[in-house]
Short mmCIF file of C-alpha atoms in Angstrom, two decimals:
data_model
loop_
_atom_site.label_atom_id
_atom_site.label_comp_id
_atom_site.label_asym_id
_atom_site.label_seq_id
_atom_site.Cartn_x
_atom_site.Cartn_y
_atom_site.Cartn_z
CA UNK S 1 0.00 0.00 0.00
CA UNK S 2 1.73 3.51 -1.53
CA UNK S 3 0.96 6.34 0.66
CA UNK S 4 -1.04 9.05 -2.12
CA UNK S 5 -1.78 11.84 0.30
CA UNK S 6 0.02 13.25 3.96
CA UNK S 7 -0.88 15.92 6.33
CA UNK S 8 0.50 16.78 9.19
CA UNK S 9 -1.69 18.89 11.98
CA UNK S 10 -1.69 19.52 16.24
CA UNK S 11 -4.20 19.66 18.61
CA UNK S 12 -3.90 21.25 22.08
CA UNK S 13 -1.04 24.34 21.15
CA UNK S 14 0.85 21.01 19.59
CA UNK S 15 0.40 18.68 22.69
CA UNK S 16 -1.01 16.21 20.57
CA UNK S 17 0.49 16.02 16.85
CA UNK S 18 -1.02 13.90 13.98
CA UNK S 19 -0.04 12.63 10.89
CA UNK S 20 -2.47 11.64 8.69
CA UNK S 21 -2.19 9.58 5.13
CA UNK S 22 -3.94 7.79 2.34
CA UNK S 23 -2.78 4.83 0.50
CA UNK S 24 -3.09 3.22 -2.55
CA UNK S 25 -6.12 0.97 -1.56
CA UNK S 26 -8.11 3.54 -0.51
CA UNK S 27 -7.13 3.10 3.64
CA UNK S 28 -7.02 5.74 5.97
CA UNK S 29 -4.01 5.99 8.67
CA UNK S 30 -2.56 7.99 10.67
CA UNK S 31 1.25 7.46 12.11
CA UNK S 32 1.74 5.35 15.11
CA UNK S 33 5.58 5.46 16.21
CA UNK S 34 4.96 2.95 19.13
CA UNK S 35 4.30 0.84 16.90
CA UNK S 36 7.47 0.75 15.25
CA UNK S 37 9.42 -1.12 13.52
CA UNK S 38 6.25 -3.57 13.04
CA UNK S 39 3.57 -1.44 12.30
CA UNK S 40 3.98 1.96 12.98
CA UNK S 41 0.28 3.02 12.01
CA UNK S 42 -3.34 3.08 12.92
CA UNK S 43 -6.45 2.68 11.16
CA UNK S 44 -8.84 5.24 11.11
CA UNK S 45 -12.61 4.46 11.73
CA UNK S 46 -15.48 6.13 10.77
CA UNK S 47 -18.49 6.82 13.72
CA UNK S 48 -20.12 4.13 13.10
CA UNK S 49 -17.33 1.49 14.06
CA UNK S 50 -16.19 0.53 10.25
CA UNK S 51 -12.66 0.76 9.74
CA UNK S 52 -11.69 2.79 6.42
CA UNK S 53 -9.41 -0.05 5.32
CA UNK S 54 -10.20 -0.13 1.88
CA UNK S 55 -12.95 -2.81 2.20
CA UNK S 56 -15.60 -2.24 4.73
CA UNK S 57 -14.86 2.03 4.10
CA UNK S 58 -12.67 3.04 1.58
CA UNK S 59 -11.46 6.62 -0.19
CA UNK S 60 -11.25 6.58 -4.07
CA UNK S 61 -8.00 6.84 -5.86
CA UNK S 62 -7.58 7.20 -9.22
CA UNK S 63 -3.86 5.79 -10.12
CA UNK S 64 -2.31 8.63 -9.53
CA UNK S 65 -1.89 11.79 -6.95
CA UNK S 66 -2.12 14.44 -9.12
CA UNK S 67 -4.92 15.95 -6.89
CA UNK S 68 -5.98 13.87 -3.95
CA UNK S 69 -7.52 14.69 -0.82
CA UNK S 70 -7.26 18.65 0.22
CA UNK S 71 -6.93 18.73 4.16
CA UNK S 72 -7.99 21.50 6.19
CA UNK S 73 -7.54 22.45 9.67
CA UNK S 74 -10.64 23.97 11.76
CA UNK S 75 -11.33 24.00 15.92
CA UNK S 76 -8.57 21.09 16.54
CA UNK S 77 -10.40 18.81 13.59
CA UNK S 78 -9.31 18.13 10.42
CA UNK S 79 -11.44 18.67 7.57
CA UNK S 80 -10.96 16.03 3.99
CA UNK S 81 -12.72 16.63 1.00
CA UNK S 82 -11.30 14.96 -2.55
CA UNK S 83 -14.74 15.93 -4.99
CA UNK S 84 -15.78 12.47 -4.63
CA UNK S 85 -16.26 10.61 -1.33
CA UNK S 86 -18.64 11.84 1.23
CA UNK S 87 -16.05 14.72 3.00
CA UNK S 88 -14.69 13.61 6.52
CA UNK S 89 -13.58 15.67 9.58
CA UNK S 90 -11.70 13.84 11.95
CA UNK S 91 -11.60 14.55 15.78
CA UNK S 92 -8.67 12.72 17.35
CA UNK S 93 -10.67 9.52 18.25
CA UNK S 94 -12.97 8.84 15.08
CA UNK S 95 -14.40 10.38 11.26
CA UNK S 96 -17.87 11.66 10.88
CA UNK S 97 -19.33 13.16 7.73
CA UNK S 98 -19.10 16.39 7.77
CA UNK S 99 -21.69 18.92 7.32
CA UNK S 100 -25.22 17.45 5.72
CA UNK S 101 -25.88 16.09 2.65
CA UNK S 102 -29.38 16.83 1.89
CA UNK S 103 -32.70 18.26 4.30
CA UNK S 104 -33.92 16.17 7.14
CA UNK S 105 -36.97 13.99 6.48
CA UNK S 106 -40.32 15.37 6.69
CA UNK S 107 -42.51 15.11 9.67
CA UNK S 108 -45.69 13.52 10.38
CA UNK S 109 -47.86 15.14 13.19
CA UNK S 110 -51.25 14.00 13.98
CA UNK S 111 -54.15 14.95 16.45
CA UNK S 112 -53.88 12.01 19.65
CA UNK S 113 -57.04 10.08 19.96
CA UNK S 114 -58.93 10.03 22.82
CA UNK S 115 -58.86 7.99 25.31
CA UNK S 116 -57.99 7.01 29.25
CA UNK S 117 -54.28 6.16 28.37
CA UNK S 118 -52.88 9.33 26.59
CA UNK S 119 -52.41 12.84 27.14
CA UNK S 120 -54.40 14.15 24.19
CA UNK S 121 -56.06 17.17 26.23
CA UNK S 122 -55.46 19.66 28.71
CA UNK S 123 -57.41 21.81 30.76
CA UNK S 124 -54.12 23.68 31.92
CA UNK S 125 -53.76 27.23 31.05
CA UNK S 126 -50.14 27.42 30.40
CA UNK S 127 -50.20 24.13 27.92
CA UNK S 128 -52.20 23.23 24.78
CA UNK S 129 -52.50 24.56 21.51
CA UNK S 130 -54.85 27.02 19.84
CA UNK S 131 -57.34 28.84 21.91
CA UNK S 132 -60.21 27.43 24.29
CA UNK S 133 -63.54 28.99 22.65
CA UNK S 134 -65.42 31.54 24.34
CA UNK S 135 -68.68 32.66 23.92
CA UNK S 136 -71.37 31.21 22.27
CA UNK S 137 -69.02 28.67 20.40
CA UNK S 138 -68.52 25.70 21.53
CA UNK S 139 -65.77 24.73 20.15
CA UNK S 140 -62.92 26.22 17.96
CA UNK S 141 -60.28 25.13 15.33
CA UNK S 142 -56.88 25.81 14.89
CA UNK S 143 -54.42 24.36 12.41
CA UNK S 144 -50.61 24.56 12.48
CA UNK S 145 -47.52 22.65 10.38
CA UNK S 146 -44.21 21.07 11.56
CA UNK S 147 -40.16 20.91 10.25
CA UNK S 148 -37.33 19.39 11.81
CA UNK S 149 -33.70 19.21 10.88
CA UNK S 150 -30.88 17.42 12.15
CA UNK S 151 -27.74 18.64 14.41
CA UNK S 152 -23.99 16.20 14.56
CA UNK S 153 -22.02 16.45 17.30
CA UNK S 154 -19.98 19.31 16.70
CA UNK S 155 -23.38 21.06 16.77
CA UNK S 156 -23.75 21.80 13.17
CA UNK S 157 -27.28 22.42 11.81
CA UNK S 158 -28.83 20.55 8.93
CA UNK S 159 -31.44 21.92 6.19
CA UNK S 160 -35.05 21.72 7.77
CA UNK S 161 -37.43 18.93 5.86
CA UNK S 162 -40.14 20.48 3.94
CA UNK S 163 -43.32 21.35 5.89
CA UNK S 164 -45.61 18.94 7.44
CA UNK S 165 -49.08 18.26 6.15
CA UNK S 166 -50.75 20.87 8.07
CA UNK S 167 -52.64 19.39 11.58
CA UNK S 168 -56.44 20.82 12.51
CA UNK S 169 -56.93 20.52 16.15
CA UNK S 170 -60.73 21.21 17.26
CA UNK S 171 -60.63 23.03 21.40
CA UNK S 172 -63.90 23.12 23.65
CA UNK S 173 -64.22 25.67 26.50
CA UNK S 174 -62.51 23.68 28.53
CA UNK S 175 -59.77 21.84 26.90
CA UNK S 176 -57.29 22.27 24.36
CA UNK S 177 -55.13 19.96 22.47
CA UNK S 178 -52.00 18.49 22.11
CA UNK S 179 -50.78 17.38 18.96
CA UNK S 180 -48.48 14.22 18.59
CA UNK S 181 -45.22 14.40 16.04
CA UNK S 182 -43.33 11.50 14.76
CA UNK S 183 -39.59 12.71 14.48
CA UNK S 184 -37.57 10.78 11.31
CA UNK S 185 -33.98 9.76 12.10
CA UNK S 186 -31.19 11.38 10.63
CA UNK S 187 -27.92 9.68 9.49
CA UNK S 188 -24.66 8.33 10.68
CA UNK S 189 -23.11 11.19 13.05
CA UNK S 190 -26.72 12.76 14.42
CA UNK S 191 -27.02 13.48 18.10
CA UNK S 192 -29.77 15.75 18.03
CA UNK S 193 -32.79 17.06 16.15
CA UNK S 194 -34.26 20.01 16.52
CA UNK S 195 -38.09 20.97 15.81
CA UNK S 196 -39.85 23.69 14.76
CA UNK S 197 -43.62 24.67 14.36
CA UNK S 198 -45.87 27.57 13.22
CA UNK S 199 -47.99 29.23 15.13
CA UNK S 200 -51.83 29.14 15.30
CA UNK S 201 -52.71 30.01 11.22
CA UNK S 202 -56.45 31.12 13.31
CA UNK S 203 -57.00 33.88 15.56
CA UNK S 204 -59.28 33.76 18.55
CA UNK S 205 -62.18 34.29 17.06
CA UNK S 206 -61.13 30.97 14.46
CA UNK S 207 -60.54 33.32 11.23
CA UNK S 208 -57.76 32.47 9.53
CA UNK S 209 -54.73 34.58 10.26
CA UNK S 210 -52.28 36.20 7.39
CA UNK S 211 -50.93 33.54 4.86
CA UNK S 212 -47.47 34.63 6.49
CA UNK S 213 -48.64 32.59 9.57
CA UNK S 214 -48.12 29.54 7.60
CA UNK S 215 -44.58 29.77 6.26
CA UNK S 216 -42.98 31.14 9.33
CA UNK S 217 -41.57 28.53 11.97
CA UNK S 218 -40.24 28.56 15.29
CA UNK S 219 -37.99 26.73 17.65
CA UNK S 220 -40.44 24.09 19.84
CA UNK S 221 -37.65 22.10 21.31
CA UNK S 222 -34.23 20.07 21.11
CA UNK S 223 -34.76 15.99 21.12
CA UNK S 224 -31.31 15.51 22.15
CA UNK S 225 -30.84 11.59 21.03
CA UNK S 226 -31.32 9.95 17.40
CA UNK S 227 -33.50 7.23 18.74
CA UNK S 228 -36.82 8.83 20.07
CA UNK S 229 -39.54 8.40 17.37
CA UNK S 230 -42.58 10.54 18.98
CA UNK S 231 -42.67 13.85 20.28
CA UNK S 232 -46.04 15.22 22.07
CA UNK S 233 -45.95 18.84 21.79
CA UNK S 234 -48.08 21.46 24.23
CA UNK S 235 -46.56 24.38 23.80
CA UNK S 236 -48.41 27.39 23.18
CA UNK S 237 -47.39 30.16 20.49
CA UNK S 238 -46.06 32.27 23.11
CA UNK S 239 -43.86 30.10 24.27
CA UNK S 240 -42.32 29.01 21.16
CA UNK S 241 -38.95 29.99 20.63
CA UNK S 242 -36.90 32.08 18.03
CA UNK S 243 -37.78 32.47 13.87
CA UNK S 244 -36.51 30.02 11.98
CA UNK S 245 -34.60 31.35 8.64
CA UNK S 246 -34.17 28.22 6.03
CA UNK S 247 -31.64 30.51 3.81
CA UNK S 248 -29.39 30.37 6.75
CA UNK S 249 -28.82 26.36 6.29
CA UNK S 250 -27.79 24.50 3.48
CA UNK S 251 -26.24 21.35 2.73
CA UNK S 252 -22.58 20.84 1.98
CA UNK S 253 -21.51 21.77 -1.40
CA UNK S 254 -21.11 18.36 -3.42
CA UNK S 255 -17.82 17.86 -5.68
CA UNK S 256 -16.35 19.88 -3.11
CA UNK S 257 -12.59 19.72 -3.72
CA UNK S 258 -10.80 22.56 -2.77
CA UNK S 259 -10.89 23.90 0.94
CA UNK S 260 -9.57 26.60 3.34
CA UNK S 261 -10.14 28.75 6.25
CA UNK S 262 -10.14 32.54 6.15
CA UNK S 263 -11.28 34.57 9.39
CA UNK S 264 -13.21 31.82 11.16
CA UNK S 265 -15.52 30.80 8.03
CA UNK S 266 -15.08 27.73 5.42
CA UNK S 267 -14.54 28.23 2.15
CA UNK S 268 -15.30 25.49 -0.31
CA UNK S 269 -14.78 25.23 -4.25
CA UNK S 270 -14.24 22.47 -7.27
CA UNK S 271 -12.72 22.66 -9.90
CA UNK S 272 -15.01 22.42 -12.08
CA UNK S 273 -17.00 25.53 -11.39
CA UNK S 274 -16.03 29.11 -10.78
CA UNK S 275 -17.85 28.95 -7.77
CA UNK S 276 -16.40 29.69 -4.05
CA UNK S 277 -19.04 29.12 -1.65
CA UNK S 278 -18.66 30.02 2.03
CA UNK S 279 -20.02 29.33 5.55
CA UNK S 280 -21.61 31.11 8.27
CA UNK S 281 -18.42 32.66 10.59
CA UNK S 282 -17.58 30.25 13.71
CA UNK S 283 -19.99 27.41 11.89
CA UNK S 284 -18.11 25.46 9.15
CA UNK S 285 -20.39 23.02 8.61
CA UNK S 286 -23.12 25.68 7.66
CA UNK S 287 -23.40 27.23 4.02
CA UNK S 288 -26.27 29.82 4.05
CA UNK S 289 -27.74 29.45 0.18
CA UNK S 290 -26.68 33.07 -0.90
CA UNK S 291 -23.16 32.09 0.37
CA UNK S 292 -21.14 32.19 -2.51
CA UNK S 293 -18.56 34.33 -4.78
CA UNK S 294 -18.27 33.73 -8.54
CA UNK S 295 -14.50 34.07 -9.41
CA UNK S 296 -13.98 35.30 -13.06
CA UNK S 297 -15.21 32.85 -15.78
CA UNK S 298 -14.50 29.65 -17.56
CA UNK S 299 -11.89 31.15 -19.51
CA UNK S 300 -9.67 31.64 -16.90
CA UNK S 301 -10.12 28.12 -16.08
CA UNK S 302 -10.68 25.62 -13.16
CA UNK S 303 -9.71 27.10 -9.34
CA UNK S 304 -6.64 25.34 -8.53
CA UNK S 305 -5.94 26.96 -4.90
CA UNK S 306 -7.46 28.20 -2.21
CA UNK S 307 -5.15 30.30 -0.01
CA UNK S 308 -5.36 31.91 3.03
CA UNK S 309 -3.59 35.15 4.19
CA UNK S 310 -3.59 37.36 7.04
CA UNK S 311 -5.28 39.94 5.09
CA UNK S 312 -7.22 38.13 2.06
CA UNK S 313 -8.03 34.52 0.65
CA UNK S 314 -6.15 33.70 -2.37
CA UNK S 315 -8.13 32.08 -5.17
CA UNK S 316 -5.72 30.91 -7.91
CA UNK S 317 -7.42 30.24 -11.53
CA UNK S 318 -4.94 28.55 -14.07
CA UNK S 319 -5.04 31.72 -15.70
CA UNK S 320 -6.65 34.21 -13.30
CA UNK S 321 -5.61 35.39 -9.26
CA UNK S 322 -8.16 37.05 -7.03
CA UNK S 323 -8.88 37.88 -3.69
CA UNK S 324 -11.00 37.42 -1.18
CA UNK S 325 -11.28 40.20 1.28
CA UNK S 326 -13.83 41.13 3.83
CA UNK S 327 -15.01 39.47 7.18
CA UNK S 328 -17.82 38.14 8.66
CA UNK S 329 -19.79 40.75 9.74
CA UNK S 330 -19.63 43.06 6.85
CA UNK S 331 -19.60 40.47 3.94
CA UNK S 332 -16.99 38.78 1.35
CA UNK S 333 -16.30 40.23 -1.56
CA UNK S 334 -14.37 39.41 -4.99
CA UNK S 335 -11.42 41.05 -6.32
CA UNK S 336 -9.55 40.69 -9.51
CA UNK S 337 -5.80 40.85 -9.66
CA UNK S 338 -4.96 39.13 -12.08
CA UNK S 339 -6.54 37.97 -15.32
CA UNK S 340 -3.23 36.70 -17.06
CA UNK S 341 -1.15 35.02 -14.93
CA UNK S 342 -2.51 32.31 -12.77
CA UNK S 343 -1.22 28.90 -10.93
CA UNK S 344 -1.48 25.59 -12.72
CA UNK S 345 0.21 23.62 -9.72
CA UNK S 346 -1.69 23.77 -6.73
CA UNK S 347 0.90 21.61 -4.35
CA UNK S 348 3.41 24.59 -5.90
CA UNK S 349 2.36 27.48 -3.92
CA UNK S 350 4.25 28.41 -0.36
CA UNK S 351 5.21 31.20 1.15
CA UNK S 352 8.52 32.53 1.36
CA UNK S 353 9.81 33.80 4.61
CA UNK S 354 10.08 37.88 3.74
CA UNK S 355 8.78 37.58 0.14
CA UNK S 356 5.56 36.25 -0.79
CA UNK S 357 4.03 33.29 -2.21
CA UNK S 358 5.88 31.35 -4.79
CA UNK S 359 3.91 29.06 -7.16
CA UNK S 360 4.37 28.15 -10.44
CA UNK S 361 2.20 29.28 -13.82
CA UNK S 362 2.53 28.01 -17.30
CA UNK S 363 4.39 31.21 -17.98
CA UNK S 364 7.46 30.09 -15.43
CA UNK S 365 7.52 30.47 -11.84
CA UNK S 366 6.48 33.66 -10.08
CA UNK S 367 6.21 35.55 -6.98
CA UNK S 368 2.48 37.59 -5.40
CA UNK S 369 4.15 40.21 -3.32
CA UNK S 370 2.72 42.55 -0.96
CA UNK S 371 0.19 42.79 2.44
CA UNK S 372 -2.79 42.36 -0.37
CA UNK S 373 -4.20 44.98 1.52
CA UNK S 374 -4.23 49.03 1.32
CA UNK S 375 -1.25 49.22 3.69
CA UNK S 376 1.43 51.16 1.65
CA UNK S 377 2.92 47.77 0.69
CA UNK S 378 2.50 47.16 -3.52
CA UNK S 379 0.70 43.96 -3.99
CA UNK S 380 1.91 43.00 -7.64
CA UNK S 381 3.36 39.49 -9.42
CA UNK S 382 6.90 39.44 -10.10
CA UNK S 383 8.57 36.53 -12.43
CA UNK S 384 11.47 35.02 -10.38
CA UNK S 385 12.14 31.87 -12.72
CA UNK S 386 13.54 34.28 -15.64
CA UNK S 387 17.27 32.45 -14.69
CA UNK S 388 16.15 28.83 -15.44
CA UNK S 389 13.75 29.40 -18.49
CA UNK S 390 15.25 26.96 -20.25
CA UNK S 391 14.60 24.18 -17.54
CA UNK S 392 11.10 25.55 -16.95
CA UNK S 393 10.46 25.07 -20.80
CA UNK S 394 11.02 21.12 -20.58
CA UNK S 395 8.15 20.75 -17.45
CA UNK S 396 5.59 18.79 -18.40
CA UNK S 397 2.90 21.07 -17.66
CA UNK S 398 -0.04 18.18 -18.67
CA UNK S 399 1.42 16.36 -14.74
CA UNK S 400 1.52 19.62 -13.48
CA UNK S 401 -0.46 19.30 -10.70
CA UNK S 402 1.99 16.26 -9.70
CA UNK S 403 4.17 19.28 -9.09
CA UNK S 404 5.56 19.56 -4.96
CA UNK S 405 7.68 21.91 -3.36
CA UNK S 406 8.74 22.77 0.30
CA UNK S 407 10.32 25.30 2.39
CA UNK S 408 13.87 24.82 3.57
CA UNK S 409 14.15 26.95 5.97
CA UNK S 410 17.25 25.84 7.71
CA UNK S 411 19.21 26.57 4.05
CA UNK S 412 16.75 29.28 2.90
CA UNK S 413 15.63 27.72 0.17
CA UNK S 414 12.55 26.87 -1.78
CA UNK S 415 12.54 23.43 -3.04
CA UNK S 416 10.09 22.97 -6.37
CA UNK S 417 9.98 19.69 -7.67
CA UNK S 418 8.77 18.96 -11.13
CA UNK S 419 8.39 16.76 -13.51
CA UNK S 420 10.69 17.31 -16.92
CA UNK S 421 11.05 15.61 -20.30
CA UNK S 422 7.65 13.56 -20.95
CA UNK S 423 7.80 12.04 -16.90
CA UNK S 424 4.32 12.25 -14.85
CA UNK S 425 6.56 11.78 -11.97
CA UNK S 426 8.44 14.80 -10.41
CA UNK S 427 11.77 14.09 -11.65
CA UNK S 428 13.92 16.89 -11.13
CA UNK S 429 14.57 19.49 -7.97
CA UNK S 430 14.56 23.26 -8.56
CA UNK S 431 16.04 25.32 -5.27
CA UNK S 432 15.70 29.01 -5.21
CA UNK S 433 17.84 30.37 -2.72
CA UNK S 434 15.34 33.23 -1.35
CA UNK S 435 18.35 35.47 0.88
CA UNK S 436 20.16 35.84 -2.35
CA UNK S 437 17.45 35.32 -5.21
CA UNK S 438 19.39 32.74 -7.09
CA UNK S 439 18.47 29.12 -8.33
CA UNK S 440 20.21 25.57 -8.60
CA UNK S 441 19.06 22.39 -10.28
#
């Protein structure tokens, strides 16, 4: 089994350090030195107790790791997306899915029959639903309509299902209703589901209300297991809890292969679309539907790289750079910098201790300067490879994305490896000694 992918991250201010790989079969691991010299390694396993070994789990691999899995490092956890397996975030002690892949089941609520066993009435003022009728009626109807969505461990929020078929509930003078929901399970990973309810869609005097009364919910309660199947709810409208917004929840973007943090939010992208889509700040398992930034256009080709800055995210096109500026509070927003020179190797890009961020374009290798921001500092692209064109010129730039590089940083150097003459293997090393800004081969 060939390791395809590595990444290295800490927990705990580096108390606790992983290193996590892929192989060849499609097995998870992470390094286990006590192990050594037998088997230095552990398996990973997924929540539900399956062991991604390849056979009971396994992560696709294509023959090659041109891309491979994108790691990403959020809370302590460890985020893996690769555009084609479900996307995993991994804890310290197991992987879950992360984030949601589609709305929670709909609900089913229905009016509890009467009879000597069940709570299907109350003649308490502070519980039931609706209104108790006054006056000459006798009795007096009230409808309302159910959703419920889905919450993992780590507290993330799923889509809410569609609306309920809506429930009529008849009161007397004396009694008012409860009305009985059965809750759907959600998948591998859920701790908790959450439901929400309209209020009354009839007033007091049982004419119907404003159509808006239909379509807004509200929080009724937490069922904090994945197990119970009914939930009897009394609560009246005024003790429901806070509006529910279903823009503010969507599922995780699918073909998600490209993934990075900038100022406490996730951003995701493919490459396949010019599409970065983003999450709600401090909640990276959220993506709010509007959440997204289009990036230029097909011509500048697929998004290679996301990377993040101090001041901006970086969003290299093959043939296109922009930013990503903004925060949280005040919104993201798009600029251009580049529409001619972009990054065609993603594992290329690092950044250079005084410098900038080195990657390497079809044009030759190059150099974003500057605090991307308006500090005084010139944020420009400067070509740095002009002293080894002729080397650059035998790349094969159809394996480019086979392309690694590190930083040296005991020597100063930046170490580009790449592959030359036909290879899809890296096959020669390129150093660029940044103190002096000279290369060797």
């Amino acid at each position: 089994e060939t390791p395809v992918t590595l990444h290295w991250f800490s927990q705990f201010n580096g108390a606790i350090q992983w290193l996590l790989y892929e192989t060849s079969n499609g097995s998870l691991y992470h390094f286990y030195g006590s192990g050594a010299p037998v088997t230095p390694w552990k398996l990973l396993y997924f929540v539900n107790g399956v062991a991604i070994d390849g056979f009971g789990m396994k992560r696709r691999y294509f023959g090659n790791p041109w891309a491979g899995t994108n790691f990403c490092t959020f809370a302590g956890r460890v985020y893996m997306v690769n555009g084609y397996d479900q996307p995993l975030v991994f804890d310290g002690k197991k992987c879950t899915r992360a984030g949601f892949a589609d709305h929670a089941l709909v609900v089913t609520a229905m009016v509890n029959e009467a009879s000597s066993n069940d709570r299907s009435k109350t003649s308490s003022s502070s519980l039931g639903l609706g209104h108790l009728a006054f006056g000459s009626s006798t009795e007096i109807d009230a409808v309302f309509s159910y959703k419920c969505s889905f919450l993992n461990e780590r507290g993330q929020e799923s889509p809410s299902s569609d609306a309920s078929i809506s429930v009529e509930i008849v009161n007397s003078k004396t009694e008012k209703n409860m009305i009985t929901v059965e809750l759907p399970l959600g998948p591998e990973g859920t701790v908790a589901r959450r439901l929400y309810r309209t209020q009354n869609t009839f007033d007091a005097d049982g004419v119907a209300r404003d159509q808006g009364f239909a379509e807004d919910f509200y929080f009724v309660d937490e069922i904090q297991d994945n197990i119970t199947k009914f939930y009897v709810d009394a609560h009246p409208d005024m003790t429901l809890g806070a509006l529910r917004t279903d823009s503010f929840y969507g599922v995780w973007p699918s073909r998600a292969n490209r993934i990075a943090v900038f100022k406490n939010t996730m951003f995701i992208a493919n490459n396949e679309e010019s599409v970065v889509k983003y999450s709600s700040p401090r909640m990276p398992e959220e993506f709010p539907v509007d959440n997204e930034l289009h990036m230029g256009d097909s011509i500048s080709g697929p998004i290679m790289s996301l990377y993040p800055t101090k001041n901006a995210l970086i969003v290299f096109k093959a043939r296109g750079i922009y930013l990503i500026k903004g925060d949280p509070m005040n919104g993201f927003f798009p600029f251009t910098l580049s529409k001619d020179t972009g990054c065609i190797a993603p594992k290329s890009i690092k950044e250079v201790p005084g410098l900038g961020l080195v990657f390497l374009s079809r044009e030759g290798v190059f150099l974003l300067q500057g605090a991307l921001e308006n500090t005084g500092t010139v944020t420009g692209i400067t070509r740095i490879g002009q002293p080894i064109e002729v080397t650059l010129s035998k790349i094969n730039y159809s394996a480019a994305e086979n392309v690694r590089s590190c930083i040296n940083f005991r020597d100063r150097e930046y170490w580009l490896h790449v592959p030359i003459d036909g290879s899809v293997r890296p096959n020669l090393l390129l150093k660029f000694h940044y103190e002096v800004g000279e290369w060797s081969i």
